[in-house]
Amino acid sequence: VGSGLKLKLNNGSNLIISADGPFVFTPLLATGASYAVTVTSQPSAQICTIANDSGTIGTANVTDVAVSCTTSITDRIFADGFEGPITP
């Protein structure tokens, strides 16, 4: 994970994620409460998505919310100094 990833739980405060691995939102939600996790800020040059981003809290901790980030690469073609006719 690059710097800048921020997640939000149910319109609460942002949780800054600075490394790969598990994360915990506080305060904890009560059994039966609904949850929705969103990305509020993408890391530099990455696009992150969330799997299992919403549901209802059961009797155990939610452990299947997964954030996946991929590097965003912009294709660029630089052309300079072409001279003469273009041939097929």
Short mmCIF file of C-alpha atoms in Angstrom, two decimals:
data_model
loop_
_atom_site.label_atom_id
_atom_site.label_comp_id
_atom_site.label_asym_id
_atom_site.label_seq_id
_atom_site.Cartn_x
_atom_site.Cartn_y
_atom_site.Cartn_z
CA VAL A 1 0.00 0.00 0.00
CA GLY A 2 1.34 3.39 -0.94
CA SER A 3 0.91 6.44 1.25
CA GLY A 4 -2.45 8.16 1.29
CA LEU A 5 -4.96 5.31 1.63
CA LYS A 6 -7.88 6.32 3.83
CA LEU A 7 -10.91 4.19 4.66
CA LYS A 8 -14.18 5.21 6.27
CA LEU A 9 -16.70 3.12 8.23
CA ASN A 10 -20.36 4.24 8.12
CA ASN A 11 -19.58 7.92 7.49
CA GLY A 12 -17.33 8.00 10.57
CA SER A 13 -13.78 9.25 10.85
CA ASN A 14 -11.12 8.35 8.30
CA LEU A 15 -8.81 5.46 9.12
CA ILE A 16 -5.35 5.96 7.62
CA ILE A 17 -3.84 2.72 6.32
CA SER A 18 -0.06 2.93 6.09
CA ALA A 19 0.93 -0.73 5.65
CA ASP A 20 -0.36 -4.06 4.39
CA GLY A 21 -2.14 -6.21 6.96
CA PRO A 22 -5.15 -6.20 9.24
CA PHE A 23 -6.89 -2.99 10.30
CA VAL A 24 -9.42 -2.15 13.03
CA PHE A 25 -11.99 0.63 13.12
CA THR A 26 -12.88 2.24 16.44
CA PRO A 27 -15.23 2.50 18.13
CA LEU A 28 -16.40 -1.07 17.65
CA LEU A 29 -19.92 -1.65 16.36
CA ALA A 30 -22.55 -3.57 18.30
CA THR A 31 -23.90 -6.96 17.25
CA GLY A 32 -26.65 -6.46 14.66
CA ALA A 33 -25.32 -3.10 13.44
CA SER A 34 -24.88 -2.52 9.71
CA TYR A 35 -21.47 -1.56 8.36
CA ALA A 36 -20.17 -0.11 5.10
CA VAL A 37 -16.49 0.49 4.39
CA THR A 38 -15.48 2.96 1.67
CA VAL A 39 -12.24 4.32 0.25
CA THR A 40 -12.13 8.07 0.90
CA SER A 41 -8.61 8.71 -0.41
CA GLN A 42 -6.57 6.64 -2.87
CA PRO A 43 -2.82 6.16 -2.39
CA SER A 44 -0.53 7.99 -4.78
CA ALA A 45 -0.48 6.25 -8.20
CA GLN A 46 -2.75 3.42 -7.01
CA ILE A 47 -6.39 2.45 -7.33
CA CYS A 48 -7.91 0.54 -4.39
CA THR A 49 -11.12 -1.48 -4.24
CA ILE A 50 -12.85 -3.19 -1.32
CA ALA A 51 -14.32 -6.70 -1.29
CA ASN A 52 -17.02 -7.60 1.26
CA ASP A 53 -17.39 -3.90 2.01
CA SER A 54 -20.77 -4.04 3.74
CA GLY A 55 -22.89 -6.27 5.91
CA THR A 56 -24.23 -6.77 9.41
CA ILE A 57 -22.13 -7.36 12.51
CA GLY A 58 -22.64 -10.86 13.89
CA THR A 59 -21.40 -12.36 17.14
CA ALA A 60 -17.76 -12.40 15.96
CA ASN A 61 -15.39 -9.82 14.52
CA VAL A 62 -15.72 -9.12 10.79
CA THR A 63 -12.55 -10.46 9.20
CA ASP A 64 -13.40 -10.71 5.50
CA VAL A 65 -13.26 -7.05 4.43
CA ALA A 66 -10.37 -6.95 1.97
CA VAL A 67 -8.72 -3.94 0.35
CA SER A 68 -6.82 -4.53 -2.90
CA CYS A 69 -4.65 -1.86 -4.49
CA THR A 70 -3.10 -1.89 -7.93
CA THR A 71 -0.58 0.48 -9.42
CA SER A 72 -2.09 2.92 -11.86
CA ILE A 73 0.11 3.28 -14.91
CA THR A 74 -0.65 5.89 -17.51
CA ASP A 75 0.45 4.99 -21.02
CA ARG A 76 2.44 7.75 -22.63
CA ILE A 77 3.92 7.90 -26.08
CA PHE A 78 6.48 10.59 -26.78
CA ALA A 79 7.21 11.46 -30.37
CA ASP A 80 9.85 13.93 -31.35
CA GLY A 81 12.07 14.35 -34.36
CA PHE A 82 10.09 12.34 -36.91
CA GLU A 83 10.91 13.56 -40.39
CA GLY A 84 9.84 12.48 -43.82
CA PRO A 85 6.69 10.79 -45.10
CA ILE A 86 4.77 8.21 -43.11
CA THR A 87 4.84 4.84 -44.84
CA PRO A 88 2.40 2.04 -44.14
#
